[in-house]
Coordinates of C-alpha atoms and ligand atoms in Angstrom, one line a residue:
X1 CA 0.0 0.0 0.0
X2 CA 1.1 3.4 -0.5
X3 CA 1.3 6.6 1.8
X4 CA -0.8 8.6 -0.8
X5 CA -3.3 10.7 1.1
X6 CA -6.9 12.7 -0.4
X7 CA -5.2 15.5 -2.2
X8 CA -7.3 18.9 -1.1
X9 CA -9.4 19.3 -3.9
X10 CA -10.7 15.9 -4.4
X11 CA -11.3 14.7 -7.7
X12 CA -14.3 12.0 -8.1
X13 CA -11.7 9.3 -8.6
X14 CA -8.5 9.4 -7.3
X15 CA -6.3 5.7 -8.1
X16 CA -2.6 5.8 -6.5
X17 CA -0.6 2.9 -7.6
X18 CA -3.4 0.5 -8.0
X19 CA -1.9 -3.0 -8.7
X20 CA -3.4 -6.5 -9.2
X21 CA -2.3 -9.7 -9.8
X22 CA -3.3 -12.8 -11.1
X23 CA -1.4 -16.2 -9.7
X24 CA 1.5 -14.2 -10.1
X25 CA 1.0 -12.7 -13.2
X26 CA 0.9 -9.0 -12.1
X27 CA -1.6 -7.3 -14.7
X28 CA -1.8 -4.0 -13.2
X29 CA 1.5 -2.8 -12.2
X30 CA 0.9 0.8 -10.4
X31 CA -2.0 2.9 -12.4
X32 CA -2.6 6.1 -11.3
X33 CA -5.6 7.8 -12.7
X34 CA -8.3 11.2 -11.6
X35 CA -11.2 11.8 -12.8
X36 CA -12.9 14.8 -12.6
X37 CA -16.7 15.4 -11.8
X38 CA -18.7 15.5 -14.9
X39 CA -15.5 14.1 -16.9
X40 CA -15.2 11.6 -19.6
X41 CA -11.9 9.3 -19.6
X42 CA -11.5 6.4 -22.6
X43 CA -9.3 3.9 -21.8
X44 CA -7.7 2.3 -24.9
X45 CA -5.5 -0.5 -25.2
X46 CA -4.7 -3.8 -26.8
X47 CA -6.2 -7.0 -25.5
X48 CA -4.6 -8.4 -21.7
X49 CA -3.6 -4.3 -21.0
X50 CA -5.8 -4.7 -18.0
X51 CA -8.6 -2.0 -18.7
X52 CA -11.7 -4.8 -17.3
X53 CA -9.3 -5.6 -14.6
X54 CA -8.8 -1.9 -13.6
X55 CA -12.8 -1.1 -14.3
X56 CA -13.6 -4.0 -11.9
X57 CA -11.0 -2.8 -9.1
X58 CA -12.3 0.6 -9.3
X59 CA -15.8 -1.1 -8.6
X60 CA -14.5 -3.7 -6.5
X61 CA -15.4 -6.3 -8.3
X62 CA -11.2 -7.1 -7.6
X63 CA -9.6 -6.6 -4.5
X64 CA -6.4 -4.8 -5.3
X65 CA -3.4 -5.7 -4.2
X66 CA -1.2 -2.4 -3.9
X67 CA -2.0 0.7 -4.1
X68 CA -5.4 2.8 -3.1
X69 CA -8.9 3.9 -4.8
X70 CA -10.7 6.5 -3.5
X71 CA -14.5 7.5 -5.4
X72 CA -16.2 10.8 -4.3
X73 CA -13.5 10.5 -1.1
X74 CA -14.4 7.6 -0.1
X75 CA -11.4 4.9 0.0
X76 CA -13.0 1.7 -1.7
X77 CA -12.8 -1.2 0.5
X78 CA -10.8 -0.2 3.3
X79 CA -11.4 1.9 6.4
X80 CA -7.9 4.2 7.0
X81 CA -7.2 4.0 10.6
X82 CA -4.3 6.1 11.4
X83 CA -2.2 5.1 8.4
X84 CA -3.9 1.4 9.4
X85 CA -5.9 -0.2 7.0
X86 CA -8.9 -2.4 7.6
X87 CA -11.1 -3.8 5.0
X88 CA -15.0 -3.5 5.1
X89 CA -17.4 -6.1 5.4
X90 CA -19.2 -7.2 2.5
X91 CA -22.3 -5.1 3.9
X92 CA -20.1 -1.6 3.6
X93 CA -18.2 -3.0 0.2
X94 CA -21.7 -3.0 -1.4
X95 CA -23.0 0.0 0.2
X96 CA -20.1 1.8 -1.6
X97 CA -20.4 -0.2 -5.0
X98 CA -24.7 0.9 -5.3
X99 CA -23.1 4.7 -6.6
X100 CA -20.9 3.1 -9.6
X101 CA -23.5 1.6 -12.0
X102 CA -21.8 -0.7 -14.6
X103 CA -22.3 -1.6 -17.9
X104 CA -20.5 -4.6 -19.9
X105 CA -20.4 -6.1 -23.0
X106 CA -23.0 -8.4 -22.1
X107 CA -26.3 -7.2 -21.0
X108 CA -26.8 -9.2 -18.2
X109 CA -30.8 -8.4 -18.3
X110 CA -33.2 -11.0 -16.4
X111 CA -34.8 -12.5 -19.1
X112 CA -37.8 -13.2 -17.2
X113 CA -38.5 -9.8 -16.8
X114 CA -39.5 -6.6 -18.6
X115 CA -37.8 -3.8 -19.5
X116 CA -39.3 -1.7 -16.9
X117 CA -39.1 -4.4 -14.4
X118 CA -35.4 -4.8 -14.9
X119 CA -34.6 -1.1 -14.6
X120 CA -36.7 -1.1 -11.5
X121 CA -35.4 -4.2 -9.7
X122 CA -32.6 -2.5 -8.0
X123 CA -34.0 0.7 -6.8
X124 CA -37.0 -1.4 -5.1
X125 CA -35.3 -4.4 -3.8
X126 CA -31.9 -2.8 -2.7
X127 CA -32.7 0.9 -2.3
X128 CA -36.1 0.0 -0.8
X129 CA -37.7 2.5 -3.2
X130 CA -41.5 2.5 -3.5
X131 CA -42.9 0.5 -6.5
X132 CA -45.2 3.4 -7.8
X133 CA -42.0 5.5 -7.7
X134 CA -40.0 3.3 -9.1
X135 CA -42.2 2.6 -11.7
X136 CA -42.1 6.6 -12.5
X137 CA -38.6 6.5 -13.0
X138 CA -37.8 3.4 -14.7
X139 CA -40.9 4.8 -17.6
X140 CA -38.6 7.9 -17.2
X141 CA -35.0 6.6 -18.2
X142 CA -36.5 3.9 -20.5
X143 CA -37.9 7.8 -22.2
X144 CA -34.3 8.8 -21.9
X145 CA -32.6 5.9 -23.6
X146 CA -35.2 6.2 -26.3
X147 CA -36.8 3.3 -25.2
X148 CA -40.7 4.6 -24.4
X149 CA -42.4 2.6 -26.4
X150 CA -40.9 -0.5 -24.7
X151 CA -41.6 -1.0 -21.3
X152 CA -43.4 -4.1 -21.4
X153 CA -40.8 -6.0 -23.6
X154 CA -39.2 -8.8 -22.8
X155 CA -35.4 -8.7 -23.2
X156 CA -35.7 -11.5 -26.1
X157 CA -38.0 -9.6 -28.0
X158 CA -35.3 -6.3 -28.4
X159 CA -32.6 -5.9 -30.2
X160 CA -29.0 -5.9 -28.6
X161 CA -28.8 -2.3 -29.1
X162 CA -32.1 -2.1 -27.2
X163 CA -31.2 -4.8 -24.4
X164 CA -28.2 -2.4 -24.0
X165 CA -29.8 0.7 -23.6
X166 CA -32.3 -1.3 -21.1
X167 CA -29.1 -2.0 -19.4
X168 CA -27.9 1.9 -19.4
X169 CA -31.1 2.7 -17.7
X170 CA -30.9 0.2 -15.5
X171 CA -27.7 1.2 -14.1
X172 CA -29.2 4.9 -14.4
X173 CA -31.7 4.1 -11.9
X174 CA -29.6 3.6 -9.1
X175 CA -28.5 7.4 -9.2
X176 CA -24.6 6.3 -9.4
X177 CA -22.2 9.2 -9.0
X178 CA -19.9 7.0 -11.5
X179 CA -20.7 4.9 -14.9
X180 CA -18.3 2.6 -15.8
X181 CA -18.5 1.3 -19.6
X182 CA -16.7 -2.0 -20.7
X183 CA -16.6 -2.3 -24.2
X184 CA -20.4 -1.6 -24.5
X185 CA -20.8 -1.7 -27.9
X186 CA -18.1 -4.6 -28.8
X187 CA -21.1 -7.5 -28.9
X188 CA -23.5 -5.5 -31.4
X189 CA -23.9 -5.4 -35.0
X190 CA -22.6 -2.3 -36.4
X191 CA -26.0 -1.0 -37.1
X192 CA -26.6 -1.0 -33.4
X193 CA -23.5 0.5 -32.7
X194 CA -24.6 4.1 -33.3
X195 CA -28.1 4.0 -31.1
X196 CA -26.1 2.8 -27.8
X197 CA -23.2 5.4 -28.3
X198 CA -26.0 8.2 -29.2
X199 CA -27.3 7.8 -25.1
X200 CA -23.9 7.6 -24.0
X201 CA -23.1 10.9 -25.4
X202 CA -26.3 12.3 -23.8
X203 CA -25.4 10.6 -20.9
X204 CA -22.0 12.8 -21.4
X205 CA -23.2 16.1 -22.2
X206 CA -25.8 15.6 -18.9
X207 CA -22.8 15.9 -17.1
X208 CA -22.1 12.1 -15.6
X209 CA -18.6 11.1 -14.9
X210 CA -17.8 8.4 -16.9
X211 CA -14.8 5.9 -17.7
X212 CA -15.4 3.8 -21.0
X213 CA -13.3 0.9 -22.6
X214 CA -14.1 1.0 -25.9
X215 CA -12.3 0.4 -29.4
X216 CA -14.6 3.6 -30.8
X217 CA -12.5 6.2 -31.8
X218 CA -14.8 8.8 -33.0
X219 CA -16.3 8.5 -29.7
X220 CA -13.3 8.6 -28.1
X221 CA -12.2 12.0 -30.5
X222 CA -15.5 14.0 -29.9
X223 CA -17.2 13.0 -26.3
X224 CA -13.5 12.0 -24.2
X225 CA -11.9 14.8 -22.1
X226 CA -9.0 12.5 -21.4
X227 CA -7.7 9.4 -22.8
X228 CA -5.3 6.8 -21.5
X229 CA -3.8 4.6 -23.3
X230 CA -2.6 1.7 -21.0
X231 CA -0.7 -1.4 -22.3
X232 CA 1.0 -4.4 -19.9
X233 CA -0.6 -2.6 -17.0
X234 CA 0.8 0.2 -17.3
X235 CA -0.7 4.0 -18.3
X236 CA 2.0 4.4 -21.0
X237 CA 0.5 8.0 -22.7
X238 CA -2.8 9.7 -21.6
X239 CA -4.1 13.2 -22.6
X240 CA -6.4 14.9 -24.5
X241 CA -7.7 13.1 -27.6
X242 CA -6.3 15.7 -29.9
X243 CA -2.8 14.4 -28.2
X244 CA -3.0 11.0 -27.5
X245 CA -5.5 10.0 -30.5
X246 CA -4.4 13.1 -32.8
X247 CA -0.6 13.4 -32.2
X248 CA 0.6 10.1 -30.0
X249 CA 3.8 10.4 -28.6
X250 CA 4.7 7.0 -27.6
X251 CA 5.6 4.6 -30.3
X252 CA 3.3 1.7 -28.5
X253 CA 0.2 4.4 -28.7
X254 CA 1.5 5.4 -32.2
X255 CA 1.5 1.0 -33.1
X256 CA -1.9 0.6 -31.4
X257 CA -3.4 3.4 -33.3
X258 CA -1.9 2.3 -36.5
X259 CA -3.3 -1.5 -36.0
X260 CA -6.9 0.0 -35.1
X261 CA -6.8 2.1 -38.0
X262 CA -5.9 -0.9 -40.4
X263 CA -8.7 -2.8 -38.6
X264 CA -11.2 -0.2 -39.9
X265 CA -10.1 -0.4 -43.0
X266 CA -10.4 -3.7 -43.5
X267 CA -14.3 -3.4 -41.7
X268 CA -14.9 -0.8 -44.2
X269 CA -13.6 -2.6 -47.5
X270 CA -15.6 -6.0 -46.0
X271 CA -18.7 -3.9 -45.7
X272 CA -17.9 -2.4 -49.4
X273 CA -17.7 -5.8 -50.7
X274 CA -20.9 -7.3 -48.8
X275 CA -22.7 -4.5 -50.5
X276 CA -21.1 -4.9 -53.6
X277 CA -22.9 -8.3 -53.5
X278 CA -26.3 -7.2 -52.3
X279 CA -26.5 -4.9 -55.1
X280 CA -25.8 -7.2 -57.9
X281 CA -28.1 -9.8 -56.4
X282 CA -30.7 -7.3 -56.4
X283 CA -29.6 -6.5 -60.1
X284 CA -29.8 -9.8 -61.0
X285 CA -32.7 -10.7 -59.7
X286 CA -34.9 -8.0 -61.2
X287 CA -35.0 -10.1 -64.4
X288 CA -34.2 -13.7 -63.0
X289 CA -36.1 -14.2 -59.7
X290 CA -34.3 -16.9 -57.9
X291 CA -31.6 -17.8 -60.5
X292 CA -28.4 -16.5 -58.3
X293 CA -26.3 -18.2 -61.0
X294 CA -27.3 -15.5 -63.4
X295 CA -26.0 -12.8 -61.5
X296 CA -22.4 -14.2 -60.6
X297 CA -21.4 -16.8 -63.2
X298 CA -18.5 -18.4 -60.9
X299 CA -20.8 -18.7 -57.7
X300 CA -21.4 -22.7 -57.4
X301 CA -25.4 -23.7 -57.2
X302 CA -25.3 -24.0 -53.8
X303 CA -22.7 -21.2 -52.7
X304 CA -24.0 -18.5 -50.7
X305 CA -21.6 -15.5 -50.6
X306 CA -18.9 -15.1 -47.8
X307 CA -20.3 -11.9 -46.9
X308 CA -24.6 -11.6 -46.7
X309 CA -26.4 -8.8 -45.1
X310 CA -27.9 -11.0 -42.4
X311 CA -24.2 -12.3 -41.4
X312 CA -22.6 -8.5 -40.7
X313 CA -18.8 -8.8 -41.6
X314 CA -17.7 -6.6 -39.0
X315 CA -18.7 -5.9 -35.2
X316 CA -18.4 -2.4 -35.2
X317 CA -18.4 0.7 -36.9
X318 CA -16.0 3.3 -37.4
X319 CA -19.0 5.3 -35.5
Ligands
LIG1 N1 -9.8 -13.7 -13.0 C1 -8.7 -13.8 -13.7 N2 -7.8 -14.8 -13.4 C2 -6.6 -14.9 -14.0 N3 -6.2 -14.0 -14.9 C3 -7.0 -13.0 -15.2 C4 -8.3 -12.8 -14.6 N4 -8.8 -11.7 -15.2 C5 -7.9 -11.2 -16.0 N5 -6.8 -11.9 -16.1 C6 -5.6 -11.7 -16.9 O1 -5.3 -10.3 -16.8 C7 -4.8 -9.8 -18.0 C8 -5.6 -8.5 -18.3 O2 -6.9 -8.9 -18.6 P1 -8.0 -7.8 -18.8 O3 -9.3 -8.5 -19.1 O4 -8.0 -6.8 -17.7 O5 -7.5 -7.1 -20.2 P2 -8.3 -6.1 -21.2 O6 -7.3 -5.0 -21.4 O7 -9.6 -5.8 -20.7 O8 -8.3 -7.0 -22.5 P3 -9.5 -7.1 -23.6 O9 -9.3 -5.9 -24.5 O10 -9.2 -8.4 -24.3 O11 -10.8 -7.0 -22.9 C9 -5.0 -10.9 -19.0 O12 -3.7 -11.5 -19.2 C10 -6.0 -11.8 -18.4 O13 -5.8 -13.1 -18.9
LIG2 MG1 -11.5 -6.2 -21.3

């Protein structure tokens, strides 16, 4: 642990020297990281960096193994007794994790229930909130997520762009002082892509202080006030997006940035070619309903195309 104190003008999230390792395979090897009320931080970095391990220590999730977290001044996990530390009980540790609402990859919805009745299971069954009121609310923030129309759908019956914004709302309803983001948009189709990061940018320009993993750079460029680029635990560049994305320093930023770039290259030439396809299938079949040899001469009878519009070639979008 390290002698770090609160500095005087606290900053929603202060991490000193957070570190965290797995059967000795130390992923997190001293991060430091504030975050400012009402700021946006991306966290980029190639796979195994440690940006899910670091979300889920900030949100205890992980107990760290070095180092210190404080959110909104409160040190996460721990009691500070004179320079002594003692950790909470499990009653405390969740007390402090109910202002950090979380959102990953996977939605995590109860399928048995509603929309509204998943974004209102929390606030009633841990907050003790009133079910009329909660009700209120939950038609509220499905409003805000653009989801009105929805409140009696069953997570099945929505789209993963909708089960995600569910899931947004969800967290939203327990009034966290905190979002944390994990690669929210990594499981959809790229057309869903664009509807999710549309109430995340809201959910930015409200003023909610938010970390977000994600591999979305134009997100990153227009809605981050700070990025970090971490790799092998480290924070090896972070700045403002017109630095770190715009002008990177470091030549491991300058390589990540390079690979993602040829990585949306290729997404865009795949989609290119998939609609290069459609269209001549649609030309084709003007004439010859049915006859898919007529349009591409080399296709075998029973060959489908690589690429079809129901099978997206890409999961995500350049945004
Ligand atoms: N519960 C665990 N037990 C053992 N090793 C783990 C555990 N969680 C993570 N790791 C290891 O820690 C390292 C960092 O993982 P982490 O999931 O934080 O990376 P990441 O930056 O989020 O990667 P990705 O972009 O692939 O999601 C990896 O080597 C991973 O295998
Ligand atoms: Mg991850």
């Amino acid at each position: 642990m390290t002698t770090a104190t609160r500095p005087a003008e606290a900053p929603l999230v202060h991490a000193v020297n957070v570190m965290k390792s797995f059967h000795g395979n130390e992923v997190l090897k001293g991060i430091d990281l504030d975050v400012r009320r009402g700021e946006v931080v991306v966290l980029l970095g190639p796979s195994g960096s440690g940006k899910t391990t670091f979300l889920r220590c900030i949100n205890q999730l992980e107990t760290i193994d070095g180092g210190r977290i404080w959110v909104d001044g409160d040190l996460m996990g721990y009691a500070d007794k004179g320079g002594q530390l003692y950790r909470l009980t499990d009653k405390q540790i969740a007390a402090q994790r109910r202002d950090i609402g979380m959102c990953f990859q996977r939605f995590n919805l109860f399928p048995h229930k509603t929309a509204l009745e998943n974004v209102m299971e929390a606030p009633v069954q841990v907050k003790g909130v009133k079910k009329k009121d909660a009700r209120k609310r939950g038609i509220e923030l499905l409003e805000r997520v653009g989801l009105g129309d929805k409140p009696a759908a069953y997570p099945a019956q929505l789209s993963g762009g909708q089960q995600q914004r569910v899931a947004i709302a969800r967290a939203l309803a327990m009034d966290p002082k905190l979002m944390l983001f994990d690669e929210p948009t990594s499981a959809l189709d790229p057309e869903l892509v664009g509807e999710v990061l549309a109430v995340m940018r809201e959910l930015a320009a409200s003023g909610m202080t938010m970390i977000v993993v994600t591999h979305e750079m134009g997100f990153a460029r227009d809605v981050a006030d700070e990025v970090v680029f971490m790799d092998g635990g480290v924070v090896v560049e972070q700045g403002p997006p017109s630095e770190v994305i715009g002008n990177p320093r470091h030549p491991r930023t300058k390589d990540f940035l390079r690979r993602m770039r040829a990585e949306e290259e290729e997404q865009a030439e795949a989609v290119a070619a998939a609609l290069s396809v459609v269209q001549a299938n649609i030309a084709g079949t003007g004439d010859e309903a049915g006859d898919a040899k007529a349009t591409d001469p080399a296709a075998p009878a029973d060959a489908t195309p690589a690429t079809t519009p129901s099978e997206p070639p890409a999961e995500r979008s350049g945004d």
